[in-house]
CSV table of C-alpha atoms and ligand atoms in Angstrom, one decimal:
chain,number,residue,atom,x,y,z
K,183,MET,CA,6.1,38.0,-14.5
K,184,VAL,CA,5.8,41.4,-12.9
K,185,PRO,CA,8.9,42.2,-10.8
K,186,GLY,CA,8.2,42.1,-7.1
K,187,THR,CA,5.6,39.3,-7.3
K,188,ARG,CA,5.0,37.5,-4.0
K,189,LEU,CA,4.1,33.9,-4.3
K,190,LEU,CA,3.3,31.2,-1.7
K,191,ILE,CA,3.2,27.5,-2.0
K,192,LEU,CA,1.0,25.3,0.2
K,193,GLY,CA,0.8,21.5,0.4
K,194,LYS,CA,1.2,18.5,2.6
K,195,GLN,CA,4.7,17.4,3.6
K,196,GLY,CA,6.0,15.4,0.7
K,197,ALA,CA,3.8,17.1,-1.8
K,198,GLY,CA,6.9,18.4,-3.6
K,199,LYS,CA,6.7,22.0,-2.4
K,200,GLY,CA,10.4,22.3,-1.8
K,201,THR,CA,11.4,20.8,-5.2
K,202,GLN,CA,8.9,23.0,-7.0
K,203,ALA,CA,9.6,26.1,-5.1
K,204,VAL,CA,13.3,25.9,-6.0
K,205,ARG,CA,12.4,25.5,-9.7
K,206,LEU,CA,9.9,28.3,-9.6
K,207,ALA,CA,12.4,30.6,-7.9
K,208,ARG,CA,14.9,29.9,-10.7
K,209,HIS,CA,12.3,30.3,-13.5
K,210,TYR,CA,11.0,33.7,-12.2
K,211,ALA,CA,14.4,34.9,-10.7
K,212,ILE,CA,13.0,35.4,-7.3
K,213,PRO,CA,14.4,34.3,-3.9
K,214,HIS,CA,13.1,31.0,-2.5
K,215,ILE,CA,12.4,31.5,1.2
K,216,SER,CA,11.9,28.1,3.0
K,217,THR,CA,11.4,28.3,6.8
K,218,GLY,CA,12.3,24.6,7.0
K,219,ASP,CA,15.7,25.3,5.3
K,220,MET,CA,16.3,28.2,7.6
K,221,PHE,CA,15.7,26.1,10.6
K,222,ARG,CA,17.9,23.3,9.3
K,223,ALA,CA,20.7,25.8,8.6
K,224,ALA,CA,20.3,27.0,12.2
K,225,VAL,CA,20.5,23.4,13.5
K,226,ARG,CA,23.7,22.8,11.5
K,227,SER,CA,25.3,26.0,12.8
K,228,GLY,CA,25.0,24.6,16.3
K,229,SER,CA,23.5,27.9,17.7
K,230,GLU,CA,21.3,28.1,20.7
K,231,PHE,CA,18.4,29.0,18.4
K,232,GLY,CA,19.1,25.9,16.3
K,233,ARG,CA,19.2,23.7,19.3
K,234,LYS,CA,15.8,24.9,20.5
K,235,ALA,CA,14.3,24.6,17.0
K,236,ARG,CA,15.6,21.0,16.7
K,237,LYS,CA,13.6,19.7,19.6
K,238,PHE,CA,10.3,20.7,17.8
K,239,MET,CA,11.5,19.6,14.4
K,240,ASP,CA,12.7,16.1,15.4
K,241,ALA,CA,9.3,15.5,17.1
K,242,GLY,CA,7.4,16.6,14.0
K,243,GLU,CA,6.0,19.5,16.0
K,244,LEU,CA,5.7,23.1,14.8
K,245,VAL,CA,8.2,25.7,16.1
K,246,PRO,CA,6.2,28.3,18.1
K,247,ASP,CA,4.5,31.0,16.0
K,248,ASP,CA,6.3,33.9,17.5
K,249,VAL,CA,9.7,32.4,16.7
K,250,VAL,CA,8.8,31.6,13.1
K,251,ILE,CA,7.1,35.0,12.5
K,252,GLY,CA,10.2,36.9,13.8
K,253,LEU,CA,12.5,34.8,11.5
K,254,VAL,CA,10.4,35.5,8.4
K,255,GLN,CA,9.9,39.2,9.2
K,256,GLU,CA,13.6,39.6,9.3
K,257,ARG,CA,14.1,37.8,6.0
K,258,LEU,CA,11.4,39.7,4.2
K,259,ARG,CA,13.1,43.0,5.1
K,260,GLU,CA,16.1,42.1,3.0
K,261,ASN,CA,16.4,43.9,-0.3
K,262,ASP,CA,16.1,40.9,-2.6
K,263,ALA,CA,12.7,40.0,-1.1
K,264,ARG,CA,11.5,43.6,-1.0
K,265,TYR,CA,12.3,44.5,-4.6
K,266,ARG,CA,12.2,41.2,-6.5
K,267,GLY,CA,9.5,39.4,-4.6
K,268,PHE,CA,9.8,35.8,-3.4
K,269,ILE,CA,8.3,32.4,-3.2
K,270,LEU,CA,7.5,31.3,0.4
K,271,ASP,CA,7.7,27.6,1.2
K,272,GLY,CA,6.6,26.2,4.5
K,273,PHE,CA,5.3,29.5,5.8
K,274,PRO,CA,2.6,30.3,6.8
K,275,ARG,CA,1.5,27.0,8.5
K,276,THR,CA,-1.1,28.5,10.8
K,277,VAL,CA,-3.8,31.1,10.4
K,278,LEU,CA,-2.0,33.2,13.0
K,279,GLN,CA,1.1,33.1,10.8
K,280,ALA,CA,-0.9,34.1,7.8
K,281,GLU,CA,-2.4,37.1,9.6
K,282,ALA,CA,1.1,38.1,10.7
K,283,LEU,CA,2.3,37.8,7.1
K,284,ASP,CA,-0.4,40.1,5.9
K,285,ASP,CA,0.7,42.7,8.3
K,286,MET,CA,4.4,42.4,7.2
K,287,LEU,CA,3.6,43.1,3.5
K,288,PRO,CA,2.5,46.2,1.6
K,289,ASP,CA,-0.7,45.9,-0.4
K,290,PRO,CA,-1.9,43.7,-1.9
K,291,GLY,CA,0.1,41.3,0.3
K,292,ILE,CA,0.6,37.8,-1.1
K,293,GLU,CA,-0.5,37.9,-4.8
K,294,LEU,CA,-1.0,34.2,-5.4
K,295,VAL,CA,-1.2,31.1,-3.3
K,296,LEU,CA,-0.4,27.7,-5.0
K,297,ASP,CA,-2.0,24.7,-3.4
K,298,LEU,CA,-0.1,21.6,-4.5
K,299,GLU,CA,-2.6,18.8,-4.2
K,300,VAL,CA,-1.3,15.2,-3.6
K,301,PRO,CA,-3.3,12.4,-1.9
K,302,THR,CA,-2.0,11.2,1.5
K,303,ASP,CA,-1.1,7.7,0.4
K,304,ILE,CA,1.3,9.1,-2.3
K,305,VAL,CA,2.9,11.6,0.1
K,306,LEU,CA,3.6,8.8,2.6
K,307,ARG,CA,5.3,6.8,0.0
K,308,ARG,CA,7.4,9.8,-1.1
K,309,LEU,CA,8.4,10.8,2.4
K,310,ALA,CA,9.6,7.2,3.2
K,311,SER,CA,11.9,7.4,0.2
K,312,ARG,CA,13.0,11.0,0.5
K,313,ARG,CA,16.7,11.9,0.8
K,314,VAL,CA,18.2,15.4,1.1
K,315,CYS,CA,21.5,17.1,0.9
K,316,VAL,CA,22.6,18.4,4.3
K,317,GLU,CA,24.5,21.3,2.7
K,318,CYS,CA,22.2,22.8,0.0
K,319,GLY,CA,18.9,21.1,0.7
K,320,THR,CA,18.5,19.5,-2.8
K,321,ASN,CA,15.9,16.8,-2.6
K,322,TYR,CA,16.4,13.3,-3.9
K,323,SER,CA,14.6,10.0,-3.5
K,324,LEU,CA,15.4,6.3,-3.6
K,325,GLU,CA,13.9,6.2,-7.1
K,326,ASN,CA,15.9,9.4,-8.2
K,327,PRO,CA,19.2,9.2,-6.2
K,328,PRO,CA,22.3,11.3,-7.0
K,329,THR,CA,25.0,9.6,-9.1
K,330,ASP,CA,26.7,8.5,-5.9
K,331,PRO,CA,23.9,7.7,-3.5
K,332,GLU,CA,25.5,9.6,-0.6
K,333,THR,CA,26.9,12.6,-2.4
K,334,CYS,CA,24.9,15.6,-3.7
K,335,ASP,CA,25.2,16.1,-7.5
K,336,VAL,CA,24.8,19.9,-7.0
K,337,CYS,CA,27.3,20.7,-4.3
K,338,GLY,CA,29.1,17.5,-3.2
K,339,GLY,CA,27.4,17.6,0.2
K,340,LYS,CA,26.3,14.5,2.2
K,341,VAL,CA,22.9,13.1,1.1
K,342,VAL,CA,20.9,11.6,4.0
K,343,GLN,CA,17.4,10.8,5.2
K,344,ARG,CA,15.9,13.7,7.1
K,345,GLU,CA,15.8,13.3,10.9
K,346,ASP,CA,12.1,14.1,10.9
K,347,ASP,CA,11.2,11.6,8.1
K,348,THR,CA,10.6,8.9,10.7
K,349,VAL,CA,7.2,7.1,10.7
K,350,SER,CA,6.1,8.8,14.0
K,351,ALA,CA,7.2,12.3,13.1
K,352,ILE,CA,5.7,12.0,9.6
K,353,ARG,CA,2.4,10.9,11.1
K,354,ARG,CA,2.5,13.9,13.5
K,355,ARG,CA,3.4,16.4,10.8
K,356,LEU,CA,0.5,15.2,8.6
K,357,GLU,CA,-1.9,15.5,11.5
K,358,LEU,CA,-0.7,19.0,12.2
K,359,TYR,CA,-1.1,19.8,8.5
K,360,GLU,CA,-4.7,18.8,8.6
K,361,GLU,CA,-5.4,20.7,11.8
K,362,GLN,CA,-3.4,23.9,11.4
K,363,THR,CA,-2.4,24.4,7.8
K,364,ALA,CA,-5.2,23.0,5.7
K,365,PRO,CA,-7.6,25.7,7.0
K,366,LEU,CA,-5.4,28.2,5.1
K,367,ILE,CA,-6.7,26.8,1.9
K,368,ALA,CA,-10.2,28.1,2.6
K,369,TRP,CA,-8.7,31.3,4.1
K,370,TYR,CA,-6.9,32.2,0.9
K,371,MET,CA,-9.7,31.0,-1.3
K,372,LYS,CA,-12.0,33.5,0.4
K,373,LYS,CA,-9.5,36.2,-0.5
K,374,ASP,CA,-9.6,35.0,-4.1
K,375,LYS,CA,-5.8,34.3,-4.0
K,376,LEU,CA,-5.8,30.5,-4.3
K,377,VAL,CA,-5.0,28.3,-7.3
K,378,THR,CA,-5.1,24.5,-6.9
K,379,VAL,CA,-2.5,22.6,-8.9
K,380,ASP,CA,-2.4,18.8,-9.3
K,381,GLY,CA,1.0,17.7,-7.8
K,382,VAL,CA,0.9,14.1,-8.9
K,383,GLY,CA,3.2,13.1,-11.7
K,384,HIS,CA,6.8,13.7,-12.9
K,385,PRO,CA,8.3,16.9,-11.3
K,386,ASP,CA,8.8,18.4,-14.9
K,387,LYS,CA,5.0,18.0,-15.6
K,388,VAL,CA,4.0,19.4,-12.2
K,389,ASN,CA,6.4,22.4,-12.8
K,390,GLU,CA,4.8,23.1,-16.2
K,391,ARG,CA,1.3,23.1,-14.6
K,392,LEU,CA,2.5,25.5,-11.9
K,393,ILE,CA,4.0,27.9,-14.4
K,394,ARG,CA,0.9,27.8,-16.5
K,395,ALA,CA,-1.3,28.5,-13.5
K,396,ILE,CA,0.9,31.4,-12.3
K,397,ASP,CA,1.2,33.1,-15.7
K,398,ARG,CA,-2.5,32.8,-16.3
K,399,ARG,CA,-3.4,34.3,-12.9
K,400,LEU,CA,-0.8,37.1,-13.0
K,401,ARG,CA,-1.8,38.1,-16.5
K,402,ARG,CA,-5.3,38.4,-15.3
K,403,GLY,CA,-4.1,40.8,-12.6
K,404,VAL,CA,-2.2,42.9,-15.1
K,405,GLU,CA,-5.1,43.1,-17.5
K,406,ALA,CA,-7.7,43.9,-14.8
G,285,AMP,P1,9.7,21.7,6.4
G,285,AMP,O1,11.0,21.5,5.8
G,285,AMP,O2,8.9,22.8,5.8
G,285,AMP,O3,8.8,20.4,6.4
G,285,AMP,O4,9.9,22.1,7.9
G,285,AMP,C1,10.6,21.2,8.8
G,285,AMP,C2,10.2,21.6,10.2
G,285,AMP,O5,10.6,22.9,10.5
G,285,AMP,C3,8.7,21.5,10.5
G,285,AMP,O6,8.3,20.2,10.8
G,285,AMP,C4,8.6,22.4,11.7
G,285,AMP,O7,9.1,21.7,12.9
G,285,AMP,C5,9.6,23.5,11.4
G,285,AMP,N1,8.9,24.6,10.6
G,285,AMP,C6,9.1,25.0,9.3
G,285,AMP,N2,8.3,26.0,9.0
G,285,AMP,C7,7.5,26.2,10.1
G,285,AMP,C8,6.4,27.1,10.3
G,285,AMP,N3,6.0,28.0,9.4
G,285,AMP,N4,5.8,27.1,11.5
G,285,AMP,C9,6.3,26.2,12.5
G,285,AMP,N5,7.3,25.3,12.3
G,285,AMP,C10,7.9,25.3,11.1
């Protein structure tokens, strides 16, 4: 992959974006930038900012655009993101955020947008069984728990169900996804930046599909 490549992953909650973004970041040696992880870290720190974000998160609502945009802008100014590129996960979630992102980046902006496609009934099942490490954010599920069900295999942190993985918050997040985030699929398609990848199946298989799709598209860019 060309150094400095800027990727973005879209998909419903529970589509596997976080899991796949971590793997892709490792594979391509680029930073993984997850706004959800950044907000969860702020909540854990107990800061005023974290307390404010938590109210939106627990209700399954979106944190206001100006707050998220400011946070991402600051992160993208750091050297690793500027020189090595990145994979964005959980941002943008609205057209306004996508426009702001375009303004933050030098040409050609985001190079490739991956739409991880999973039917709603499958994401609902995955969300109900999802468990996460509060320290490092590693995702587990009831089907694939860590060796000790309450302790993270990666860092030894506590493994819990996310506060916002309740039935009402999940329903609200999926509603917001359809209303606010799904329009980004057409938005990026029009810019010829979108690749749709089937997100159903074992994470290893989904990962192979994503890498194949990324390499194919980025090669096309280099050869053009
Ligand atoms: P996630 O882990 O990506 O599902 O994000 C968890 C929660 O953080 C979301 O339900 C929102 O409350 C908040 N959040 C994360 N990213 C954004 C964003 N780009 N815009 C608004 N809120 C966000």
